[in-house]
Coordinates of C-alpha atoms and ligand atoms in Angstrom, one line a residue:
X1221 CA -52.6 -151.6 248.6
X1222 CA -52.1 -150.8 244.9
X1223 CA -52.2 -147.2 244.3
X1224 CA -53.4 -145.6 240.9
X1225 CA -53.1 -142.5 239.7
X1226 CA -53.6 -140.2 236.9
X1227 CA -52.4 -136.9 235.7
X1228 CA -54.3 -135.2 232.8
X1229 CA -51.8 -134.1 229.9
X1230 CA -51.6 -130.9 231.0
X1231 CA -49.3 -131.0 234.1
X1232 CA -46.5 -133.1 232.3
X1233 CA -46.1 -129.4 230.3
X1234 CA -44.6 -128.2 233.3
X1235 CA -41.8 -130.2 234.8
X1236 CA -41.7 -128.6 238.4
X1237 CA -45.6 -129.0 238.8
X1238 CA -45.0 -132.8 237.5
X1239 CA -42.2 -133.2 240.0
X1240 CA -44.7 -131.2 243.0
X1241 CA -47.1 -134.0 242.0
X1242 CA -45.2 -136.9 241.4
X1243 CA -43.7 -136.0 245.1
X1244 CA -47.4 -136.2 246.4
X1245 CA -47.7 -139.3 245.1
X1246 CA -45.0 -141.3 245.9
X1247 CA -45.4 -140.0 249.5
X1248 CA -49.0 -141.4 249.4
X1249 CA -47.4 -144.5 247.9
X1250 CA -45.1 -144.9 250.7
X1251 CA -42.3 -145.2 247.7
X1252 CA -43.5 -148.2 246.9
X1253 CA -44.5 -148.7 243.2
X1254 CA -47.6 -147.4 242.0
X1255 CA -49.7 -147.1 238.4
X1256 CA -49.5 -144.0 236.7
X1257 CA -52.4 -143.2 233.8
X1258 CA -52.0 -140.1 231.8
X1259 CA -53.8 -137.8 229.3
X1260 CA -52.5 -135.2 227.0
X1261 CA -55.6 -134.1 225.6
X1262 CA -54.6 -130.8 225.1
X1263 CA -50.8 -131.6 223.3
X1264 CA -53.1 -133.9 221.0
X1265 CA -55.4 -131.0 220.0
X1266 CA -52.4 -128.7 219.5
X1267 CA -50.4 -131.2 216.8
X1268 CA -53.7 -131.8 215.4
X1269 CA -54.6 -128.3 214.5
X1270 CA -50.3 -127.9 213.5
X1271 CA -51.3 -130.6 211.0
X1272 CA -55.0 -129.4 210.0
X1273 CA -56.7 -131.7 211.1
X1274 CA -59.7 -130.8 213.1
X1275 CA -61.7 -132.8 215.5
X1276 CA -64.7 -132.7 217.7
X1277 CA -65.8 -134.0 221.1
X1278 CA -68.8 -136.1 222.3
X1279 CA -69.6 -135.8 225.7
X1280 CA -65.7 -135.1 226.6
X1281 CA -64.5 -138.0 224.3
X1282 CA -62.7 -137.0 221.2
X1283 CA -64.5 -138.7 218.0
X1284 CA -61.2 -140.2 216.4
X1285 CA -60.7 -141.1 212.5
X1286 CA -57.8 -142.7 211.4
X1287 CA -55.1 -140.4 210.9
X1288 CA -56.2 -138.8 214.1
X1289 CA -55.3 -141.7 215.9
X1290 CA -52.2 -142.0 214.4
X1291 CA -51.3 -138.7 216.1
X1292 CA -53.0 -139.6 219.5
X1293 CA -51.0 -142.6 219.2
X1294 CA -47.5 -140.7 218.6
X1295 CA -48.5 -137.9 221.8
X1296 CA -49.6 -140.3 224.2
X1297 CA -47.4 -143.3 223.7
X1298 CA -44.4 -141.5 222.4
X1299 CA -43.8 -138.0 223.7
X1300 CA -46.1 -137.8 226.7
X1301 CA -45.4 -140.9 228.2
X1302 CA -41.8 -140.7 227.8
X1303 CA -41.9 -137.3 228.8
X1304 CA -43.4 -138.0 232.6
X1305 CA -41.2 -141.3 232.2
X1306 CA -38.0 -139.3 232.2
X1307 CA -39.5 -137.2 235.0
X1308 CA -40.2 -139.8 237.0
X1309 CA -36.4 -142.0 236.6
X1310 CA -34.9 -138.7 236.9
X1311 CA -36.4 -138.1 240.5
X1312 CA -35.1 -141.6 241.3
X1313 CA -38.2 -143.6 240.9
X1314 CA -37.6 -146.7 238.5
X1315 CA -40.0 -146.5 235.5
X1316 CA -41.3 -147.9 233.1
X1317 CA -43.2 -146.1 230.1
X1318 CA -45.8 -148.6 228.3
X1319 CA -49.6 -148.0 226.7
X1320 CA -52.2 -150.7 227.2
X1321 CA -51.2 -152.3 223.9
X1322 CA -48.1 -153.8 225.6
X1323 CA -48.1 -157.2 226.9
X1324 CA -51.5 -157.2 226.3
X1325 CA -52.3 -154.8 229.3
X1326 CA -55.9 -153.8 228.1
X1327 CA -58.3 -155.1 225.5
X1328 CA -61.5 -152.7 224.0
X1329 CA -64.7 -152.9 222.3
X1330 CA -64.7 -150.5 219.3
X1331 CA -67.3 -147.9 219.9
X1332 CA -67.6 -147.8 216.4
X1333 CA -69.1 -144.3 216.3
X1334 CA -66.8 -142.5 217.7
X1335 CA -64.3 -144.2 215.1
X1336 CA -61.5 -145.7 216.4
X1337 CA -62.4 -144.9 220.2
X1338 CA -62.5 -148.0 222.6
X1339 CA -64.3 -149.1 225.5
X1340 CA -62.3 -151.2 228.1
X1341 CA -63.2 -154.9 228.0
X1342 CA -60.9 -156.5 229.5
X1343 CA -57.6 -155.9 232.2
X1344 CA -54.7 -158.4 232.3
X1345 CA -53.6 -157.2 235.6
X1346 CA -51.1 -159.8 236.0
X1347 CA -48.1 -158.5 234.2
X1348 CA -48.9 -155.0 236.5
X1349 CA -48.6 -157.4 239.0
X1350 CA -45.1 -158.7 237.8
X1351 CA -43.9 -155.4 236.8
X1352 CA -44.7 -154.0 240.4
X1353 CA -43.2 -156.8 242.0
X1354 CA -40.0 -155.9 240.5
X1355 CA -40.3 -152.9 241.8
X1356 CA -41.2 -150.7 238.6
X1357 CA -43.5 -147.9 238.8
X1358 CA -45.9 -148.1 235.7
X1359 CA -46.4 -144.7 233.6
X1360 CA -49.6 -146.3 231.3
X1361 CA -50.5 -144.2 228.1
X1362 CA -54.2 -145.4 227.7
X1363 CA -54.0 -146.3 223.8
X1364 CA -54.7 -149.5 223.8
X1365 CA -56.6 -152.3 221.4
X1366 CA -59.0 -154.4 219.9
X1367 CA -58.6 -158.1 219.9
X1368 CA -58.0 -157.8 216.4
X1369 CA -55.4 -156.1 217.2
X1370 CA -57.0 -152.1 215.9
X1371 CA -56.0 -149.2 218.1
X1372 CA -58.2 -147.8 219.8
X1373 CA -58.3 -144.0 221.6
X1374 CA -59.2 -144.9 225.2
X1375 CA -59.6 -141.9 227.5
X1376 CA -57.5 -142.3 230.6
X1377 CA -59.8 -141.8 233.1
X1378 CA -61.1 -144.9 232.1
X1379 CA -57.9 -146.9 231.9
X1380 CA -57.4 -145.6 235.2
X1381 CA -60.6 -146.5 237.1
X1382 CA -60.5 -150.0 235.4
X1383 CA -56.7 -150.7 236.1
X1384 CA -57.8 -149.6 240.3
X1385 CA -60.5 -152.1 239.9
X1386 CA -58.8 -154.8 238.5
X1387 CA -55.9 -154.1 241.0
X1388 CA -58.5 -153.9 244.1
X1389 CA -57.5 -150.4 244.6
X1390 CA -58.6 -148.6 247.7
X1391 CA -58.5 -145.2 246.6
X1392 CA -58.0 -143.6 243.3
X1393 CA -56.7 -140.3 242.5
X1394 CA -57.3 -138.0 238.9
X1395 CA -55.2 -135.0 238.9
X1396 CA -56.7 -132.6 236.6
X1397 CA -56.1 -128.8 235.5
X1398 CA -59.0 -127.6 238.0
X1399 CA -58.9 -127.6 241.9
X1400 CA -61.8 -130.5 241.8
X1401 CA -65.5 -130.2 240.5
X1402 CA -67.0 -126.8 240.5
X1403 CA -70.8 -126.3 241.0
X1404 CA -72.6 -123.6 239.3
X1405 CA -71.6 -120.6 241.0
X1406 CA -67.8 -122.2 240.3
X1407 CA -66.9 -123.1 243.9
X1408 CA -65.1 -126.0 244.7
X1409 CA -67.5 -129.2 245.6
X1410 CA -65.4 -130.6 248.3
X1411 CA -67.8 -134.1 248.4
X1412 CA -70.1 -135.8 246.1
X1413 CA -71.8 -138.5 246.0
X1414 CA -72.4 -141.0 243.0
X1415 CA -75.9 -139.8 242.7
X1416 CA -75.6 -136.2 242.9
X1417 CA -72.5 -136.4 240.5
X1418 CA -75.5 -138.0 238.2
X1419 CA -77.6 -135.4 238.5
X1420 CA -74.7 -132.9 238.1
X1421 CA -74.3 -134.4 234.7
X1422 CA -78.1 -134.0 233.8
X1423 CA -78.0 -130.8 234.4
X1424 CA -74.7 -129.9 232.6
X1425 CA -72.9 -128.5 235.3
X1426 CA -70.4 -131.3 235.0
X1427 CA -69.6 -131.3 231.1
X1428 CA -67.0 -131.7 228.4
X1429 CA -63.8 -133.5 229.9
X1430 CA -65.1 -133.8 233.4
X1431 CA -67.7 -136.1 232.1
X1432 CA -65.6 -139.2 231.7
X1433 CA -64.1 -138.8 235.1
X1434 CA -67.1 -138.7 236.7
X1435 CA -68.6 -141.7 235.2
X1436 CA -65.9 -143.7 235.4
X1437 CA -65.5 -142.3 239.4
X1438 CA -69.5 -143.5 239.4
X1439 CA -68.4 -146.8 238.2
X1440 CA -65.6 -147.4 240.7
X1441 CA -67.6 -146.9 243.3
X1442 CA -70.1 -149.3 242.0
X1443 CA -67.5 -151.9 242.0
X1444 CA -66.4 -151.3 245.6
X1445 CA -63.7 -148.7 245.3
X1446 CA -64.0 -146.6 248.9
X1447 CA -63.3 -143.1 247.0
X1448 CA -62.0 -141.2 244.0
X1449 CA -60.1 -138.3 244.4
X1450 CA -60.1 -135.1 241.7
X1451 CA -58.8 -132.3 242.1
X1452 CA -55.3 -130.4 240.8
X1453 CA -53.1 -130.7 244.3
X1454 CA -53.4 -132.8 247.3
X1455 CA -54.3 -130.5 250.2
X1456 CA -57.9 -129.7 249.0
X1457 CA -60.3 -131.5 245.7
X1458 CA -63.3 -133.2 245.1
X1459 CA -63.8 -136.7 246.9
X1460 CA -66.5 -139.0 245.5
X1461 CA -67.9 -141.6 247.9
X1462 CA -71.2 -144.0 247.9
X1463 CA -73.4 -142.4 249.9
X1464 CA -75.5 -139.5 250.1
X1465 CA -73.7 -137.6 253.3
X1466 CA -70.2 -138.3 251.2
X1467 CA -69.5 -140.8 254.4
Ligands
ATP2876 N1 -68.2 -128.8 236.8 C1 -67.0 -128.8 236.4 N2 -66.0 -128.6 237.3 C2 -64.7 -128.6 237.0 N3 -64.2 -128.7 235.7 C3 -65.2 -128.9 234.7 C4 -66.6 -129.0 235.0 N4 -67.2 -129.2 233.9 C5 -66.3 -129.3 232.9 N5 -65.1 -129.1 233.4 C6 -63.9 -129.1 232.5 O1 -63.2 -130.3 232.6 C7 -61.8 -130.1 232.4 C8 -60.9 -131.2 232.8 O2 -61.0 -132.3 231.9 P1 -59.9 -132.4 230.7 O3 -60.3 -133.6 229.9 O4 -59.9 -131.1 229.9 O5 -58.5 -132.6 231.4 P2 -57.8 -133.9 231.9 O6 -58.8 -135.1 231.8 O7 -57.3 -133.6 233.3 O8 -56.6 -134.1 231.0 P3 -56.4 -135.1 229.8 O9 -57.7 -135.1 229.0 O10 -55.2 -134.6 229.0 O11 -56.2 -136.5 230.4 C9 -61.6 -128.8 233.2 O12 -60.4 -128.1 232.7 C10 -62.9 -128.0 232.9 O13 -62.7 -127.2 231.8
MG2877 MG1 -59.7 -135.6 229.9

């Protein structure tokens, strides 16, 4: 089995809750290789407004203009991903740091108004393949492109869920800054199911960045994937499944 996982930006602030996790993880993995998908939504936001530039969100996806994603580009594919790439080769798992522009890793669809944001078209899960082979775990910054070669801002929860589909993936696993999803009253929703999750949505109790993860959660499961995992530490979270009972 090909494990994917992704952390949200916020967690490769702090080193020793990066290391707690990336423990975690490899343990799941068995220390075999695995796929590692981050964010880093919040040191995005924070160069932004160092620069002045201001942006704005639509249902949890940042609408991105050019210059702004010149700076997602530099966090995520520069200091983020080499960030948790250090982390990672420092704890003695071989890494590699790459974004979905290399080797070709993930084409997008421009959804053009949201600027320069993409949808994931296409996975060319083949050179993950290699790269795993060789015994290289993957840290994947999500920015990724057109087939005219445009940048495009791809929210990792995305590149995650399609990266676990394309690589058959039995379980996925979003690590977030929340213990899982909360329901109104703010306690922890230990299952879900795809169509509650829905109606979650509906009824805005699910919002701003938890919105992505969900529907892209939702679509794994369409495709087959037994469960996604969110939540901020192993021992407890929120596990999505197919059916109704969470079973
Ligand atoms: N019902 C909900 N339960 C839990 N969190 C929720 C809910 N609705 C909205 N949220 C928000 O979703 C946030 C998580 O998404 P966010 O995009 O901020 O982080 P991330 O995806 O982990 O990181 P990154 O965007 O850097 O990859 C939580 O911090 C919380 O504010
Ligand atoms: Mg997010």
């Amino acid at each position: 089995m090909s494990l994917v996982v992704k952390l949200g930006g916020s967690i490769a602030e702090n080193p020793s809750a990066l290391e707690k996790v990336i423990r975690g993880i490899n343990d799941i993995a068995n220390g075999n290789p695995f796929v590692l998908v981050h964010g880093g939504g919040k040191q995005i936001t924070s160069l932004l407004s160092e620069l002045g530039i201001e942006t704005y969100f639509v249902e949890g996806e940042r609408y991105t203009d050019r210059r702004t994603m010149e700076v997602v580009e530099m966090v995520l594919s520069g200091l983020v991903n080499k960030q948790i790439t250090s982390v990672l080769c420092h704890m003695g798992i071989k890494s590699i740091g790459i974004s979905g522009r290399d080797l070709g890793l993930i084409t997008t669809r421009r959804k053009i108004e949201l600027g320069y944001v993409g949808e994931i078209k296409a996975v060319d899960v083949e050179p993950i393949k290699k790269l795993l082979g060789l015994g290289f775990t993957l840290v994947l910054s999500p920015v990724s492109e057109t087939e005219d070669g445009l940048p495009c801002n791809v929210n990792a929860d995305f590149v995650a869920i399609e990266v676990g589909k394309a690589l058959k993936a039995d379980k996925l696993f979003l690590f977030t800054d929340v213990i899982g999803i909360l329901d109104g009253n703010k306690n922890l929703i230990t299952k879900l199911d795809a169509n509650t999750a829905k109606s979650l949505i509906e009824k805005g109790i699910i919002k701003e960045g938890m919105i992505p993860k969900v529907k892209s959660a939702i679509s794994a499961i369409d495709a087959g994937v037994k469960e996604v995992w969110i939540g901020n530490n192993l021992s407890q979270g929120t596990i999505i499944r197919g059916k109704k009972d969470g079973h």
